[in-house]
mmCIF file of C-alpha atoms in Angstrom:
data_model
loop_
_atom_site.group_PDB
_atom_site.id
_atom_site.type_symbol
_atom_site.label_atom_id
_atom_site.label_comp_id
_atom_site.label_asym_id
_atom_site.label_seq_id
_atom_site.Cartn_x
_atom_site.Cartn_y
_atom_site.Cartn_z
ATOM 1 C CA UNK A 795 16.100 3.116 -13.549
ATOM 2 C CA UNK A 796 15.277 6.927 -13.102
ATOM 3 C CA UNK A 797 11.726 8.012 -11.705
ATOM 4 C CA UNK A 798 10.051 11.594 -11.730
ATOM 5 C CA UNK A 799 9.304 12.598 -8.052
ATOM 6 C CA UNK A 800 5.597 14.684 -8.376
ATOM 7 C CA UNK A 801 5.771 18.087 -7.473
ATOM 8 C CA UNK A 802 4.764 19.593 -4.683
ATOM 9 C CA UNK A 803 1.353 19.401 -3.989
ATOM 10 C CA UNK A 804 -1.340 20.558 -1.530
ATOM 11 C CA UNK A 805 -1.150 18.170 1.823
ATOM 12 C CA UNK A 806 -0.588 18.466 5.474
ATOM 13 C CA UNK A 807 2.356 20.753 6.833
ATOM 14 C CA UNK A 808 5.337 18.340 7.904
ATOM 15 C CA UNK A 809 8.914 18.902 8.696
ATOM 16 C CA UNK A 810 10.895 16.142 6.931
ATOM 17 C CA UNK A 811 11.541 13.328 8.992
ATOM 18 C CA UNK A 812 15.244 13.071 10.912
ATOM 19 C CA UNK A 813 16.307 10.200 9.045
ATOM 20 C CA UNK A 814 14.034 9.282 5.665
ATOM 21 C CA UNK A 815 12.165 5.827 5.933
ATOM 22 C CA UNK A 816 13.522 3.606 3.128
ATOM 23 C CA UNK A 817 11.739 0.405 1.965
ATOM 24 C CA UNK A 818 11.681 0.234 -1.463
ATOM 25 C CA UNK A 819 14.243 2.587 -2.871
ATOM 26 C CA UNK A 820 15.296 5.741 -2.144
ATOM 27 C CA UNK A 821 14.407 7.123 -5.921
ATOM 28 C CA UNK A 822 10.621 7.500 -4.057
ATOM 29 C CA UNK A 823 11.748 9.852 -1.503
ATOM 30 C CA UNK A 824 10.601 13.684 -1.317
ATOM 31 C CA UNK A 825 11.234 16.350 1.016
ATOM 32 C CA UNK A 826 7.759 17.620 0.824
ATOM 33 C CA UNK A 827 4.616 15.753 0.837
ATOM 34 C CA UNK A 828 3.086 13.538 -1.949
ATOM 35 C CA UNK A 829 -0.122 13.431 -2.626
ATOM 36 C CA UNK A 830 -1.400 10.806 -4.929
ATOM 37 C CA UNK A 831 -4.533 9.172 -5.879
ATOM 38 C CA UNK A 832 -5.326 5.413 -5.881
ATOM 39 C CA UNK A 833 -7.878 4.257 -8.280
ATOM 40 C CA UNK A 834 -9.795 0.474 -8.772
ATOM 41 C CA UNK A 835 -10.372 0.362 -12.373
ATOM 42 C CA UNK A 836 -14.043 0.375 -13.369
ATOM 43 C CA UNK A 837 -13.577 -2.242 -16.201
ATOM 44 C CA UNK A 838 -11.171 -4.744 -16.192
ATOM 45 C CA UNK A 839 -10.404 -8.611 -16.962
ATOM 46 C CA UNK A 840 -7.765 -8.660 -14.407
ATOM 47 C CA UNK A 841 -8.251 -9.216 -10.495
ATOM 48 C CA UNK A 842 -6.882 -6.158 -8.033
ATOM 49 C CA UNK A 843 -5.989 -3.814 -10.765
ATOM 50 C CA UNK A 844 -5.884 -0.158 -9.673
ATOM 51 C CA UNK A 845 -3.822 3.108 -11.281
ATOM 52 C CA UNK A 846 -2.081 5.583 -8.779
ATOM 53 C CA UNK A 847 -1.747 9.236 -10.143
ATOM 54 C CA UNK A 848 -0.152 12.707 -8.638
ATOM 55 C CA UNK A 849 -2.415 15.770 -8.614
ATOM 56 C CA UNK A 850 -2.338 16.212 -12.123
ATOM 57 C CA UNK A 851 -3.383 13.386 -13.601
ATOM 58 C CA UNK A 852 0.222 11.743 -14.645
ATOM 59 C CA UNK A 853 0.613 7.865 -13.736
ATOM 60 C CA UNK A 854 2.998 7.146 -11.592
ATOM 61 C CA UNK A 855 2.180 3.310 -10.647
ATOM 62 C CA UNK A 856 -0.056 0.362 -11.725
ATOM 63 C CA UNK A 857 -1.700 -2.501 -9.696
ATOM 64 C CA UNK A 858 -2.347 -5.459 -11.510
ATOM 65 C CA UNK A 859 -3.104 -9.071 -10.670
ATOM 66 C CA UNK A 860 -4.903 -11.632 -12.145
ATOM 67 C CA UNK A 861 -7.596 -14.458 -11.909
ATOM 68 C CA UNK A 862 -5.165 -17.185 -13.538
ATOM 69 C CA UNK A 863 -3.127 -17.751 -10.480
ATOM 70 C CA UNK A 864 -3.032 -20.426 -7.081
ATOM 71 C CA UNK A 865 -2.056 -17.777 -5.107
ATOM 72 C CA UNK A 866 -3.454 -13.931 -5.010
ATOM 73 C CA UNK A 867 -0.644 -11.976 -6.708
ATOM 74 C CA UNK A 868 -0.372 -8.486 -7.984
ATOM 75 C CA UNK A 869 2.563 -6.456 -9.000
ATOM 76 C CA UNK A 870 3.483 -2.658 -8.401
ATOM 77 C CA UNK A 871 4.781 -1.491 -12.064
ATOM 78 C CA UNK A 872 6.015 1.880 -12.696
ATOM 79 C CA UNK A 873 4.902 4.118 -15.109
ATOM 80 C CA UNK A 874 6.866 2.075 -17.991
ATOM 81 C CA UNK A 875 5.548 -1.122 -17.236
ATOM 82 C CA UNK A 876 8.728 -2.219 -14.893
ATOM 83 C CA UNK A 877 7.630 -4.527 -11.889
ATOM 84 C CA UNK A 878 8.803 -2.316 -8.720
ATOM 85 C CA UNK A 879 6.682 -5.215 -6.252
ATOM 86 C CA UNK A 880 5.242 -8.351 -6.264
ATOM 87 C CA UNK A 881 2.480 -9.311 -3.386
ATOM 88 C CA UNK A 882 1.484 -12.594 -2.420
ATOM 89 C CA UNK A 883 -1.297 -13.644 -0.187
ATOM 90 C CA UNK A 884 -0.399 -16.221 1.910
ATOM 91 C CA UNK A 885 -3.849 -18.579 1.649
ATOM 92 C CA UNK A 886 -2.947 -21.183 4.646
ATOM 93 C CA UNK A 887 -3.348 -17.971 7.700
ATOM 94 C CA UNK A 888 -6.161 -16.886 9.625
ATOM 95 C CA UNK A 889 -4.802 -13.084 9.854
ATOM 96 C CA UNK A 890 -5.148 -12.482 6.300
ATOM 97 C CA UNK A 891 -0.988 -11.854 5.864
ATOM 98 C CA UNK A 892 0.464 -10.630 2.563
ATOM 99 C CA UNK A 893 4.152 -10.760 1.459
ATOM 100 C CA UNK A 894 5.573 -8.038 -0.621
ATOM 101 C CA UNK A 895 8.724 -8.944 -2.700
ATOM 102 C CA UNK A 896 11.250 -6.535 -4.732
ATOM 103 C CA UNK A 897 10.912 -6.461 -8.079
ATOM 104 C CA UNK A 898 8.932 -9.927 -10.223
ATOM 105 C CA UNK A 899 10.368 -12.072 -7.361
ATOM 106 C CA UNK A 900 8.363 -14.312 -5.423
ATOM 107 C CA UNK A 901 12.127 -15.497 -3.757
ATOM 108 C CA UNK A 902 12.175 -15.342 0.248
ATOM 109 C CA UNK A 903 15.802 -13.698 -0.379
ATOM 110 C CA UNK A 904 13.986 -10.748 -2.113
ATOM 111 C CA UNK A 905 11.193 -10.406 1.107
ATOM 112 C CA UNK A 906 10.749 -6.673 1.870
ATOM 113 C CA UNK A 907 8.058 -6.650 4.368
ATOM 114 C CA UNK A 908 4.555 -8.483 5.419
ATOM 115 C CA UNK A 909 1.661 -7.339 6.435
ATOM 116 C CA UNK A 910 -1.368 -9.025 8.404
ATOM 117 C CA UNK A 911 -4.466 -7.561 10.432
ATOM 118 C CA UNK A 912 -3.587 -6.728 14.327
ATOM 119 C CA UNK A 913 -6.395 -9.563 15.248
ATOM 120 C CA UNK A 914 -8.931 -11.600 13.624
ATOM 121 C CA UNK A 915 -12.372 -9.432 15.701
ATOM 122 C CA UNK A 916 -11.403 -5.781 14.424
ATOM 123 C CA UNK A 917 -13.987 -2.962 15.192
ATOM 124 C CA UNK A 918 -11.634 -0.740 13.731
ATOM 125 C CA UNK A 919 -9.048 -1.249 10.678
ATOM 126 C CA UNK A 920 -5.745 -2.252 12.398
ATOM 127 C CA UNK A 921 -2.818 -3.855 10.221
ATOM 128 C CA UNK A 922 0.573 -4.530 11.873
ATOM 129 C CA UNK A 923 3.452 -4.410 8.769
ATOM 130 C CA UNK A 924 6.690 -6.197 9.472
ATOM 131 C CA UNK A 925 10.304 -5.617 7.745
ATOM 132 C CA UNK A 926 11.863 -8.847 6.261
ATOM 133 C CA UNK A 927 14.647 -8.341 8.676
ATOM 134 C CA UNK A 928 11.938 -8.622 11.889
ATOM 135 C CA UNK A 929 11.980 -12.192 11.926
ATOM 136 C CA UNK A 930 10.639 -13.144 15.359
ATOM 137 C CA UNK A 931 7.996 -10.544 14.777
ATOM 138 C CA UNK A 932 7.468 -9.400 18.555
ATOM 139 C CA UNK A 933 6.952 -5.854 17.741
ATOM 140 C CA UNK A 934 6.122 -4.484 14.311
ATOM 141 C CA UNK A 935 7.817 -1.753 12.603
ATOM 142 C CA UNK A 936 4.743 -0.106 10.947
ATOM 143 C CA UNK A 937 1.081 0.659 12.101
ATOM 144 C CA UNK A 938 -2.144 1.401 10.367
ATOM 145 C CA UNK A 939 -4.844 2.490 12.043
ATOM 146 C CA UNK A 940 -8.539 4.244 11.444
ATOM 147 C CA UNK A 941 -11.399 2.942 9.177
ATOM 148 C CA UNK A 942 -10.977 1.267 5.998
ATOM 149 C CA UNK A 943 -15.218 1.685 5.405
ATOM 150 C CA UNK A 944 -14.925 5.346 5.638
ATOM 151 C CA UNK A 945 -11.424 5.684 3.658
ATOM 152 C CA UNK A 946 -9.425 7.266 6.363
ATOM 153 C CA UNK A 947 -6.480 5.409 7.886
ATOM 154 C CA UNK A 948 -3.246 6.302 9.076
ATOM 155 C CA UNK A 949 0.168 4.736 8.555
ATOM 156 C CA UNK A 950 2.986 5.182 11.504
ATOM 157 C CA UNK A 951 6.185 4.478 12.742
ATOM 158 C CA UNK A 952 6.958 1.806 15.142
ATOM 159 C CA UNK A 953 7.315 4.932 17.502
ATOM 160 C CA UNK A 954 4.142 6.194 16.580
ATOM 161 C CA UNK A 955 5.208 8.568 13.920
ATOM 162 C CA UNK A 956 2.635 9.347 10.886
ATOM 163 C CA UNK A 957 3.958 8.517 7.596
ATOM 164 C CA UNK A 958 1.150 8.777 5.701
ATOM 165 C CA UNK A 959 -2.169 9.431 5.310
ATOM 166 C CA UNK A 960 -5.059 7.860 3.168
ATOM 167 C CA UNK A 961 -8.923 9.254 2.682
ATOM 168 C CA UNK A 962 -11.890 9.497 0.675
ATOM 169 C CA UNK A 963 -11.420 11.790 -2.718
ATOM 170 C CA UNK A 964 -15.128 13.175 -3.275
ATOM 171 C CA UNK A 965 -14.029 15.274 -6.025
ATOM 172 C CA UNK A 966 -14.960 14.634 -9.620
ATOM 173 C CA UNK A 967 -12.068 11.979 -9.910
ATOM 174 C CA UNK A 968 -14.424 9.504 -8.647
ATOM 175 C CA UNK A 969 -16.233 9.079 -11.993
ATOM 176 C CA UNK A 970 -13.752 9.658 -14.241
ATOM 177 C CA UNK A 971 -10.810 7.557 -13.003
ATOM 178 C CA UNK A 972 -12.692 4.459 -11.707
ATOM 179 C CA UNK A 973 -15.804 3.433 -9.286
ATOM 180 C CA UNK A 974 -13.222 3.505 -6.089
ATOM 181 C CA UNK A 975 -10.943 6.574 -5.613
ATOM 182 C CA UNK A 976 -9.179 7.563 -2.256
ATOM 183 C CA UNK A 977 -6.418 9.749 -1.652
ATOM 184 C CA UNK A 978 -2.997 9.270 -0.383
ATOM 185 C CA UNK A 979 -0.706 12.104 1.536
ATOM 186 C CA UNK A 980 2.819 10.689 1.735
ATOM 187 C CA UNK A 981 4.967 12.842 4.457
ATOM 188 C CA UNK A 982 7.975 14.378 3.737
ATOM 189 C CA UNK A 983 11.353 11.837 3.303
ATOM 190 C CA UNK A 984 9.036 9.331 3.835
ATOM 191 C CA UNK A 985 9.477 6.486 0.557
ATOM 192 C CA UNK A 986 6.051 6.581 -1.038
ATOM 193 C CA UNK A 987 6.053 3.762 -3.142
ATOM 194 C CA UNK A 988 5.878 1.724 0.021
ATOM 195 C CA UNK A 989 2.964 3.847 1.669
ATOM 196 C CA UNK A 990 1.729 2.796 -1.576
ATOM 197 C CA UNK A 991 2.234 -0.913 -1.202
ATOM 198 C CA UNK A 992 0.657 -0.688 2.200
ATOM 199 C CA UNK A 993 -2.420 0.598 0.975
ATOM 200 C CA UNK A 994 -3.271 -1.659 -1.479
ATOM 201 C CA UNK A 995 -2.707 -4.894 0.971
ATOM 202 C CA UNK A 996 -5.100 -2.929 3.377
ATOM 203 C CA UNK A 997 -7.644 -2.568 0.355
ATOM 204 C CA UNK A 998 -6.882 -6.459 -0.672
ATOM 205 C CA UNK A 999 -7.413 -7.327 3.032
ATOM 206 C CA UNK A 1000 -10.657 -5.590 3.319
ATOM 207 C CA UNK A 1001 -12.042 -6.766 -0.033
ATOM 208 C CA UNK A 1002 -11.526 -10.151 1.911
ATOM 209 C CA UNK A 1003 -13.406 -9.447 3.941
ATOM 210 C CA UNK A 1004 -16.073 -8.536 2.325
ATOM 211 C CA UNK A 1005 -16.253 -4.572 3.433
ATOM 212 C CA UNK A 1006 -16.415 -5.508 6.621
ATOM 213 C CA UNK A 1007 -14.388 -3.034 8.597
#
């Protein structure tokens, strides 16, 4: 399966990272960053459904789940309809956790990473994100940080690197591509398909929540 990288695009200066951060594939990798905007669809029938564009308007991903399921599942499909992720919520924790699986997979052999909130009192938006391979879980390998109510959180490195960036789009974008619209700077050689998969299990966990931040 081939995928068009976007262009370079306006964003924050960055030197590529020393060695690129792989999750998904490395077909989502750039040596510049990605900006891309992540949009809740103003009318739909389906739960959690969202498009992701580049700067000029091309799709690049879809977020889709739906109502008729046990569990809260959505898939990551490309821009041909190809299932890239599949999330699950898992319903029996406190901390809100969400597994993210390669491909239409729900199978713990195809487990990329999980994600929960830091604790269950947050004053700020704090979500720890795990690698399949971290098993025991005493550290995590990715951070978020910053405030999901105002748009603007941070993604980093378990040594505090920033990967990505995500924040409010005030532009015109907002009525045209759907009634929630933020912005997402992916940094250079850093794979942005995952930054994407982040996101949208911070926005799922919020919505939980109720906008609570």
């Amino acid at each position: 399966m081939s995928f068009s990288v976007p262009m370079p695009s306006a964003g924050p200066s960055a030197a590529p990272l020393s060695t690129a951060i792989t999750v998904v594939s490395s077909q989502f990798l750039a040596s510049y960053p990605v900006n891309l905007y992540i949009s809740e669809k103003l009318v739909t029938i389906k739960e959690g459904a969202f498009t992701v564009t580049d700067v000029d308007g091309k799709d690049m991903f879809t977020v889709e789940g739906s109502f008729f399921s046990l569990h809260d599942t959505r898939r990551l499909l490309d821009s041909s309809g190809t299932p890239i992720l599949t999330f699950r919520q898992k319903i029996t924790t406190v901390h809100r956790r969400w597994q993210v699986y390669r491909g239409d997979s729900s199978n713990s052999k195809d487990l990329l990473f999980s994600a929960k909130k830091s604790g269950l009192v947050q004053f700020k938006t704090e979500l720890d994100v795990f690698l399949a391979t971290n098993t025991k879980e005493d550290h995590h390998d990715f951070k978020v940080k910053g405030s999901f109510r105002e748009k603007s959180c941070t993604i980093y490195s378990k040594d505090n690197t920033i990967l990505g960036q995500m924040h409010k789009d005030c532009g015109v974008k907002n009525s045209i591509l759907g009634k929630d619209v933020f912005a997402v700077t992916v940094y250079p050689q850093v794979d942005f398909a995952f930054i994407v998969a982040v996101v949208v299990v911070l926005h799922e966990i919020n919505q939980d929540r109720k906008g609570e931040d």
